[in-house]
Short mmCIF file of C-alpha atoms in Angstrom, two decimals:
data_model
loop_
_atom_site.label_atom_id
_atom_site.label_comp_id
_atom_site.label_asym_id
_atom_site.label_seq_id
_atom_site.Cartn_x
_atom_site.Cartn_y
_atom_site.Cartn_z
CA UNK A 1 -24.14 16.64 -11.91
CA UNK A 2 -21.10 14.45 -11.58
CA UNK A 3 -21.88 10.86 -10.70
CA UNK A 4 -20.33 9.69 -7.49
CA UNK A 5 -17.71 6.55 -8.31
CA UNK A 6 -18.81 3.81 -6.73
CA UNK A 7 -15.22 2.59 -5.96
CA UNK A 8 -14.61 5.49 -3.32
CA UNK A 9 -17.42 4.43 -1.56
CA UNK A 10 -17.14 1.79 1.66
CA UNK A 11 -20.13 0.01 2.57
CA UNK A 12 -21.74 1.82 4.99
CA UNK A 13 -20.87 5.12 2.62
CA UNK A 14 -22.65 3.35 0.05
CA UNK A 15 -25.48 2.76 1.86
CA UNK A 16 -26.08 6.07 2.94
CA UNK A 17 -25.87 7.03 -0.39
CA UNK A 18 -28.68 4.78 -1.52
CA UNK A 19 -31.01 5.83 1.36
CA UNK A 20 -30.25 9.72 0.50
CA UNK A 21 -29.94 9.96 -3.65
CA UNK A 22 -31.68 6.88 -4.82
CA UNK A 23 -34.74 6.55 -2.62
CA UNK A 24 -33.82 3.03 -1.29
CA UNK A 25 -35.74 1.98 1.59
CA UNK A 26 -33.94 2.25 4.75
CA UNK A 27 -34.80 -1.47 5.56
CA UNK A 28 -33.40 -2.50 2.38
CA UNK A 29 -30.38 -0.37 1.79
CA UNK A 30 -28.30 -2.99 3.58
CA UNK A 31 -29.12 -5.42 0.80
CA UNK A 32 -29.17 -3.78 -2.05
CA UNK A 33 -25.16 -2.66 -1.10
CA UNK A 34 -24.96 -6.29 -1.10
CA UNK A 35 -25.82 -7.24 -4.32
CA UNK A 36 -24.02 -4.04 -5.46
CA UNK A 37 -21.05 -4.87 -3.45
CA UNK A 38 -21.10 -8.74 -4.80
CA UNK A 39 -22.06 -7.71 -8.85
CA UNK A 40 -18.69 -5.22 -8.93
CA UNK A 41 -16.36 -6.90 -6.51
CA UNK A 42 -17.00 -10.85 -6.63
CA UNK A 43 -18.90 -11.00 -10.48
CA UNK A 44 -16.65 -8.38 -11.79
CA UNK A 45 -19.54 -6.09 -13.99
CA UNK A 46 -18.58 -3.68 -16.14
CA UNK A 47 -21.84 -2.05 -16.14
CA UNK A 48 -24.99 -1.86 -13.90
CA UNK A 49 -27.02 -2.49 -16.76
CA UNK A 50 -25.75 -6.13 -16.41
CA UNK A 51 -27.16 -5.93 -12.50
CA UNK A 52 -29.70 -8.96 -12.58
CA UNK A 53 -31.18 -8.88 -9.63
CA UNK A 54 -32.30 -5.54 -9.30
CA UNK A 55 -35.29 -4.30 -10.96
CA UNK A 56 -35.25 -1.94 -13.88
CA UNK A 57 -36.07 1.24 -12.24
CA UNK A 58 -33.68 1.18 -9.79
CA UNK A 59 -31.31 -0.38 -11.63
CA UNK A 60 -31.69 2.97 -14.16
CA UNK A 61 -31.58 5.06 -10.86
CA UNK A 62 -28.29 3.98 -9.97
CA UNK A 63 -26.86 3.89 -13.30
CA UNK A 64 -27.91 7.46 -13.74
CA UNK A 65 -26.16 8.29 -10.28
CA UNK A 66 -22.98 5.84 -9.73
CA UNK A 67 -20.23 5.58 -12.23
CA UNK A 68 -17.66 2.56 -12.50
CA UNK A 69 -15.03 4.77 -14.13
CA UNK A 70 -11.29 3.93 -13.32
CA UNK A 71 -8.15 5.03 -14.37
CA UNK A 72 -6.46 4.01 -18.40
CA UNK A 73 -3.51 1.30 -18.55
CA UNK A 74 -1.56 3.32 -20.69
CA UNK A 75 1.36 1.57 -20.48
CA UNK A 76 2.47 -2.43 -19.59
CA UNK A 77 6.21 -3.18 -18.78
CA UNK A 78 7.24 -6.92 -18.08
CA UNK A 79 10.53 -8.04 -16.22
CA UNK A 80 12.72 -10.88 -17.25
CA UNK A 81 11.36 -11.95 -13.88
CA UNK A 82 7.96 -12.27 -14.37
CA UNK A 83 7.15 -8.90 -12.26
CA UNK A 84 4.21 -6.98 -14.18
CA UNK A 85 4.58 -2.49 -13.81
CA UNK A 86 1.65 -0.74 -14.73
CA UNK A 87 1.47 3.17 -15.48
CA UNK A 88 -2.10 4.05 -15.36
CA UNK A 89 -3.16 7.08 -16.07
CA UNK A 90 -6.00 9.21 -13.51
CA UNK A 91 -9.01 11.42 -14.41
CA UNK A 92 -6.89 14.51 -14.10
CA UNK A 93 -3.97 12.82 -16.14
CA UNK A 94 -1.43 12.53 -13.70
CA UNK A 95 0.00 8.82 -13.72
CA UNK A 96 0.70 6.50 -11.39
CA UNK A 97 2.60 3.36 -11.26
CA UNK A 98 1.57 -0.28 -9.50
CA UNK A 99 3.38 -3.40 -9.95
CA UNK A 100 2.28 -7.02 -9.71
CA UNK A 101 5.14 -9.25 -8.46
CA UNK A 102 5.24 -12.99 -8.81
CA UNK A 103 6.17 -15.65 -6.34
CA UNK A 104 8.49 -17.96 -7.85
CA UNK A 105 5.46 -20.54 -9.55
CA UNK A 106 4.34 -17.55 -11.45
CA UNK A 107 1.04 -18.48 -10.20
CA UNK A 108 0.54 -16.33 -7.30
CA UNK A 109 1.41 -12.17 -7.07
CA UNK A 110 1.79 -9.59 -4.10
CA UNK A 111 0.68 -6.24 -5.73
CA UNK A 112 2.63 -3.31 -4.95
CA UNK A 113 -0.40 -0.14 -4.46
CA UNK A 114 0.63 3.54 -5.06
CA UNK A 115 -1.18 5.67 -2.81
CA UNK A 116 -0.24 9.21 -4.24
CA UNK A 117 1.38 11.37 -7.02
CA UNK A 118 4.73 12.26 -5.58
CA UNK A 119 5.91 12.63 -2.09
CA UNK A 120 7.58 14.78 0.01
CA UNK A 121 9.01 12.74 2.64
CA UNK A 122 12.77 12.86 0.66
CA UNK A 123 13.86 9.99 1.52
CA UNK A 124 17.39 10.02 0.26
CA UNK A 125 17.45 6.09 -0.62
CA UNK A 126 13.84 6.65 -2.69
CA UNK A 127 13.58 7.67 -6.78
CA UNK A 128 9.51 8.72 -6.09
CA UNK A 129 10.77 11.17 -3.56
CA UNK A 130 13.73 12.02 -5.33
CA UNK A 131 12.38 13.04 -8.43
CA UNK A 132 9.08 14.74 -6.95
CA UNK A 133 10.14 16.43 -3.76
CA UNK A 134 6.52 17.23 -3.02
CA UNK A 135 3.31 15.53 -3.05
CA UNK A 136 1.20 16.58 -5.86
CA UNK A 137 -1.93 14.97 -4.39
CA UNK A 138 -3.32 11.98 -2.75
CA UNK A 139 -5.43 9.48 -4.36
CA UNK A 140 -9.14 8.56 -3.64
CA UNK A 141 -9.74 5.45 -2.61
CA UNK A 142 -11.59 4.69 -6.02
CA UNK A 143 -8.25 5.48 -7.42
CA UNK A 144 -6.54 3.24 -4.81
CA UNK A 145 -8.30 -0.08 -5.17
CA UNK A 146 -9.14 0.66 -8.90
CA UNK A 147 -5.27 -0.42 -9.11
CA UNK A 148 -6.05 -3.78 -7.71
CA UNK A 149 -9.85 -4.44 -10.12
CA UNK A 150 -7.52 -3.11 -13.17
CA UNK A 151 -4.83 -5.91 -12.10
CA UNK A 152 -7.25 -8.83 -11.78
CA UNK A 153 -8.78 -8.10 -14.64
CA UNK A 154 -5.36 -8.47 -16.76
CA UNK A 155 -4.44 -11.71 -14.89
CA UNK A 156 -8.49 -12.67 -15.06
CA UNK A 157 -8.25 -13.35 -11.57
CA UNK A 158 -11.93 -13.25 -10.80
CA UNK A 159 -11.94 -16.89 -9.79
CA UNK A 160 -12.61 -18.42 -5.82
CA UNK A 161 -9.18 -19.24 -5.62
CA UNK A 162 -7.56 -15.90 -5.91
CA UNK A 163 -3.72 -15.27 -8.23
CA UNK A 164 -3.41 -11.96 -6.15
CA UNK A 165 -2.50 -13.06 -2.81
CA UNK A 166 -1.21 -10.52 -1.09
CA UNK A 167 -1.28 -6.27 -0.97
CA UNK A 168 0.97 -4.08 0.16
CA UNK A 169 0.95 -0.37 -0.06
CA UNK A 170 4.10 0.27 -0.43
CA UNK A 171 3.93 2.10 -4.08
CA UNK A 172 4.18 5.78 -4.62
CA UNK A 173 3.52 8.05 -1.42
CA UNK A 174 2.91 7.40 2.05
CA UNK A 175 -0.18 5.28 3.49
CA UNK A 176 -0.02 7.55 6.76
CA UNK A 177 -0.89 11.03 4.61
CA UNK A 178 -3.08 9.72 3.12
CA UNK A 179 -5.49 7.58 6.18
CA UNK A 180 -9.15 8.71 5.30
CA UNK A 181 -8.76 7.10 1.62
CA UNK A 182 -6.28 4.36 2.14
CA UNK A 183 -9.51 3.30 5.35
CA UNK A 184 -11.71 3.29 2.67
CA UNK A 185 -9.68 1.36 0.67
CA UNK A 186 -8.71 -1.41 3.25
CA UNK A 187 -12.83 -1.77 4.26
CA UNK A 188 -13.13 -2.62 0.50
CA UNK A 189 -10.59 -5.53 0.72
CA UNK A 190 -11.21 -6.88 4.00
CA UNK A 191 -15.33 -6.89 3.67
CA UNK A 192 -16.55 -10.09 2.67
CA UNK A 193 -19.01 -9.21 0.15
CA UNK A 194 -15.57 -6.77 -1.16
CA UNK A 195 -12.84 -7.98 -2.15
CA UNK A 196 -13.02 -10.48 0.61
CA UNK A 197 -8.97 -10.49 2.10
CA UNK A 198 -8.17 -11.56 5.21
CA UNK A 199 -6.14 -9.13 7.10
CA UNK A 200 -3.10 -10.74 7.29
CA UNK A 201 -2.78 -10.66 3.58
CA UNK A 202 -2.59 -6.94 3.53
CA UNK A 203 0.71 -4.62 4.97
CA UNK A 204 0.50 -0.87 4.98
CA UNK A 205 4.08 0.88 5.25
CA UNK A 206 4.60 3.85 7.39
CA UNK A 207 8.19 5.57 7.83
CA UNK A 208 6.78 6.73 11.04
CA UNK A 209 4.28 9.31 11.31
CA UNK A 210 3.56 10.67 14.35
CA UNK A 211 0.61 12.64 13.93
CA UNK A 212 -2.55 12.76 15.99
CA UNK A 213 -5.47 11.11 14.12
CA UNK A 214 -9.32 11.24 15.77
CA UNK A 215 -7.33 12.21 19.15
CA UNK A 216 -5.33 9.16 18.87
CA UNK A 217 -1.81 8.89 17.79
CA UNK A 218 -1.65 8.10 13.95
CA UNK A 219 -0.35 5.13 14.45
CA UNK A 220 -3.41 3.43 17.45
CA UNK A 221 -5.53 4.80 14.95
CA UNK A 222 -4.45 2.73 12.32
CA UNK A 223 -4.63 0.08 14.59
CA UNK A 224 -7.90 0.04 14.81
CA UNK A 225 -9.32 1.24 11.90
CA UNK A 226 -7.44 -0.68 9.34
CA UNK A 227 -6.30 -3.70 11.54
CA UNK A 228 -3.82 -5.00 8.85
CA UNK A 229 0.08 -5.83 8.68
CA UNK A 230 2.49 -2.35 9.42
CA UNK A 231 5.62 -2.08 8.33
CA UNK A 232 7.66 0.57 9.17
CA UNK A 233 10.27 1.81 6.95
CA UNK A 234 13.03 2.56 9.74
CA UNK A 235 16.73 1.69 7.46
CA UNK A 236 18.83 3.06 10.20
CA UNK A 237 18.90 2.56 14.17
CA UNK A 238 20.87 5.53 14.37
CA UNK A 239 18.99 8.33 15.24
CA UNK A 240 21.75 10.84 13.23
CA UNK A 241 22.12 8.12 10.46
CA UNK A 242 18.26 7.66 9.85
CA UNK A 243 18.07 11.70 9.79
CA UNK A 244 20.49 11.85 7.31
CA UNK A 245 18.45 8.99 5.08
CA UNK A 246 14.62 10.18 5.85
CA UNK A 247 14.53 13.98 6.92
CA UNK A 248 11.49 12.84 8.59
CA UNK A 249 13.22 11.08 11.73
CA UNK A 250 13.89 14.90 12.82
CA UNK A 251 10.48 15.51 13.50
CA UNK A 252 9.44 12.17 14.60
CA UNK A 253 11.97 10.09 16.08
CA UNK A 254 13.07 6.63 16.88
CA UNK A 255 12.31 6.91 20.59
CA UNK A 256 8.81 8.52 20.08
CA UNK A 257 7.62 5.85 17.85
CA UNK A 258 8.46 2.97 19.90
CA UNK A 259 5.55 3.39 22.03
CA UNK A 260 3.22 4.01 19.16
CA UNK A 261 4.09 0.61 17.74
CA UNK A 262 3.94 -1.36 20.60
CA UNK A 263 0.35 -0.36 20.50
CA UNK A 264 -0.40 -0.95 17.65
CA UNK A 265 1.13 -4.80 18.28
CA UNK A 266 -0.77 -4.96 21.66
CA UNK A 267 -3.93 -3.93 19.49
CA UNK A 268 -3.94 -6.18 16.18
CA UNK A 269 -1.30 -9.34 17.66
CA UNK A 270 0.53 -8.68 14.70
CA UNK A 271 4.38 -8.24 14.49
CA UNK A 272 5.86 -5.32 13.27
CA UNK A 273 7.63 -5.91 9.78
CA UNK A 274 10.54 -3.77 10.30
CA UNK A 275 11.95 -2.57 6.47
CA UNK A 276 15.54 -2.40 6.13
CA UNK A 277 17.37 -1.15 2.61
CA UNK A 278 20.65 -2.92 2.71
CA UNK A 279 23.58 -0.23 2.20
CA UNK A 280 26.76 -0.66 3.08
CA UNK A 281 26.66 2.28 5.64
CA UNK A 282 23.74 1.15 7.21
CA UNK A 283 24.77 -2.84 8.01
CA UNK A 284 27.47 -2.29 10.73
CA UNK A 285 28.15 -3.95 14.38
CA UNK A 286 26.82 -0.52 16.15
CA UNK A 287 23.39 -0.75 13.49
CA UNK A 288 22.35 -4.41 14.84
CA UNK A 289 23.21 -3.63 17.97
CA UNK A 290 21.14 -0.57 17.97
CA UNK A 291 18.36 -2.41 16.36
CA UNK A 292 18.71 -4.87 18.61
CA UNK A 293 17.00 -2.64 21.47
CA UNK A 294 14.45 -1.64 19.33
CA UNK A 295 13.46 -5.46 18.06
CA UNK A 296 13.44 -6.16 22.45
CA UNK A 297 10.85 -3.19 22.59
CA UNK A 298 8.57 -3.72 19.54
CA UNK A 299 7.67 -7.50 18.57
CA UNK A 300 8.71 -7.43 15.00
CA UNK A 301 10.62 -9.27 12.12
CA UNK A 302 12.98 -7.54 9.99
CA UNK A 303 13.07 -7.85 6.06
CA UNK A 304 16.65 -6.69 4.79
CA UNK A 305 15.64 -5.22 1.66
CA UNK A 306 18.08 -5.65 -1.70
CA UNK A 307 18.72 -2.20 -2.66
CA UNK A 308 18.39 -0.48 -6.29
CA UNK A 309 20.67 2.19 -6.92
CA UNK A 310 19.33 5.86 -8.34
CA UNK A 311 21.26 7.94 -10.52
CA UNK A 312 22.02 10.84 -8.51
CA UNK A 313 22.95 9.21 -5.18
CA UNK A 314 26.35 7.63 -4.09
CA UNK A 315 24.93 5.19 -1.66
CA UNK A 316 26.74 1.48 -1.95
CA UNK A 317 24.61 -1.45 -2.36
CA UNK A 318 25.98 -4.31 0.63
CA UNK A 319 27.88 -6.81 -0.05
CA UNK A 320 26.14 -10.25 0.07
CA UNK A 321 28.93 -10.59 2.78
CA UNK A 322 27.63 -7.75 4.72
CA UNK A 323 24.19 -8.72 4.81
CA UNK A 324 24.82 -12.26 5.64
CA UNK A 325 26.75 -11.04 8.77
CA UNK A 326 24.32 -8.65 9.81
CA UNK A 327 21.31 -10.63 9.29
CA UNK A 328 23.35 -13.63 11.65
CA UNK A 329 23.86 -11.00 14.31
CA UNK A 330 20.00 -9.94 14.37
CA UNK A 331 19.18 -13.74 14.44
CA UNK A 332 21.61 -14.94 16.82
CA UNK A 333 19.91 -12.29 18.94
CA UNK A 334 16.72 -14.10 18.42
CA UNK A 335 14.77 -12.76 15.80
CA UNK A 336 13.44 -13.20 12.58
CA UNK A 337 15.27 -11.71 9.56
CA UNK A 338 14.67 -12.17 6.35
CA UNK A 339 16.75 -10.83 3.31
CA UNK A 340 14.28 -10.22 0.00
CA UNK A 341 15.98 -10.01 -3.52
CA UNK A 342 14.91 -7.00 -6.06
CA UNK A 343 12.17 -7.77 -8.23
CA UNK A 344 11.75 -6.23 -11.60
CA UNK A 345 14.90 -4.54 -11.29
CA UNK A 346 15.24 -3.95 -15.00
CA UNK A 347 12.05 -1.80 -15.59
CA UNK A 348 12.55 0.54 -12.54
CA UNK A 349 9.76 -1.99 -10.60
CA UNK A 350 11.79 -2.65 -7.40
CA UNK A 351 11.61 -0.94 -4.11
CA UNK A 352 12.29 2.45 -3.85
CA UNK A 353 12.28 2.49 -7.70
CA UNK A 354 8.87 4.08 -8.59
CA UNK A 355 9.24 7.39 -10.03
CA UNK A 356 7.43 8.57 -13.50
CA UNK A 357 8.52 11.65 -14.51
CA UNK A 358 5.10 11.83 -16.93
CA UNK A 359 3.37 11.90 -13.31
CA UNK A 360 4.78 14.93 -11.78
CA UNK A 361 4.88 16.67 -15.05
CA UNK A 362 8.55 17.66 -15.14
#
């Protein structure tokens, strides 16, 4: 029988588990997912056998029954910049690709999370969508947060005061088709004998799916069962502009998801982080004004995103000139904007950049 990985397994899953396949006590369960939870997420084991404070028999139990296995490093690319991209390779040897990304003391990173092998979204702007043009499959949330134990354990960041700061899903894929395992994922991070982060140092990314999730829209449902930073990939205000960028906006639309997201605001108290690739198509007079009406609607900031050109598009990167002026008119409006430079631009580590051909197997 195949052992279950303890990594895709929440607390309360892991619980369960203990009570059903290990004959734990129902009255004890709770704390022995504790001590599990604290030995592999706070004391960083490799191995239960190094569990000392659970007996042996139980100890064997769960060894016999609960694997730690994550996916290989198989490769290691470094930036002039300091950024860090990992391609990691899975159980079924597809590869994905996650990127640690310095602030500018080198001391602190956000890490960027992949959340699937390809994607079929086809967003023009993107290289993972580009080259894939479907999803292959999603990954578990073992797979998900192994990304994130794999990463602390290069920059040995297993101390109180944690070097990985910040999380964003914002890799390979799309958090929204992927909810059950990117929940999982988050309840790892955010519990405190997890991972331990506080919400607020965790964003998902949607580009706006409009689904219905548990009889909820997608998007209230994320609300309250994840409860973290969204940012929602819109990089057009144009409803015919942003079709012609993300395919997607056909089926769900501008006007549709404004009332999704000002739910999900009126829910967590968090602003929306509106994502916004800077091309020079997309930072006219009519696109502020446009996003103007949205930013009235939905409580938000806006992050003008440098872009990184791929090979087979024509799209023009804006001017520095462009982006100043637009960014003044979105300001002068009064709201935030904030224009973030490419990291890791020379190993294909920057947004909208992620896109291993070794992955999709073409």
């Amino acid at each position: 029988m195949e052992k279950q990985n303890f990594y895709d397994l929440n607390f309360e899953q892991l619980r369960a588990f203990l009570i059903k396949n290990a004959g734990v006590d129902f009255k004890k369960a709770k704390m022995r997912s504790q001590q599990l939870f604290n030995a592999v997420y706070k004391k960083n084991i490799k191995n239960f056998d190094e569990l000392s404070t659970i007996g042996s028999e139980l100890r064997n139990k769960i060894n016999s029954l609960i694997s730690l296995d994550k996916p290989k490093i198989v490769d290691i690319q470094k930036s002039k910049d300091g950024t860090i991209k990992f391609l990691l390779e899975l159980k079924d040897k597809r590869n994905v690709e996650t990127v640690l990304i310095p602030d500018k003391s080198q001391s602190r990173y956000t890490i960027c999370l992949s959340v699937s092998v390809g994607c079929y979204l086809s967003c023009e702007f993107c290289a993972t969508a580009q080259i894939s043009k479907k999803l292959v499959r999603n990954l578990s949330p073992g797979e998900i947060i192994s990304q994130i134990i794999l990463c602390k354990d290069y920059i040995n960041d297993w101390s109180t005061n944690k070097i990985i700061t910040n999380i964003v899903k914002m890799g390979e894929g799309s958090p929204f088709l992927n909810l059950d395992n990117v929940k999982v994922a988050i309840d790892n991070l955010k519990n405190k004998d997890g991972l331990e982060y506080g919400r607020t140092r965790i964003t998902v990314s949607t580009v706006g799916i409009g689904t219905k999730k548990d009889n909820l829209d997608a998007i209230e449902w994320a609300a309250k069962e994840l409860d973290v930073y969204l940012a929602w990939s819109l990089h057009s205000s144009i409803p015919k502009h942003r079709s012609e960028l993300m395919p997607i906006n056909d089926k769900y639309s501008i006007k549709s998801l404004i009332p999704q997201l000002k739910k999900y605001y009126e829910k967590t108290k968090l602003p929306i982080f509106i994502e916004w690739i800077c091309l020079e198509e997309n930072l006219t007079d009519e696109h502020a004004i446009e996003l103007i009406k949205i930013m009235k609607k939905v409580p938000s900031k806006l992050n003008l995103i440098e872009f990184n050109p791929i090979s087979n598009k024509g799209f023009k990167a804006a001017s520095q000139e462009s982006v100043d002026k637009f960014s003044k008119i979105i300001q002068e409006a009064g709201f935030l904007s904030l224009f973030r430079r490419s990291r890791g631009r020379d190993i294909n580590a920057s947004c909208g950049s992620l896109a291993n051909k070794k992955a999709l197997n073409i």
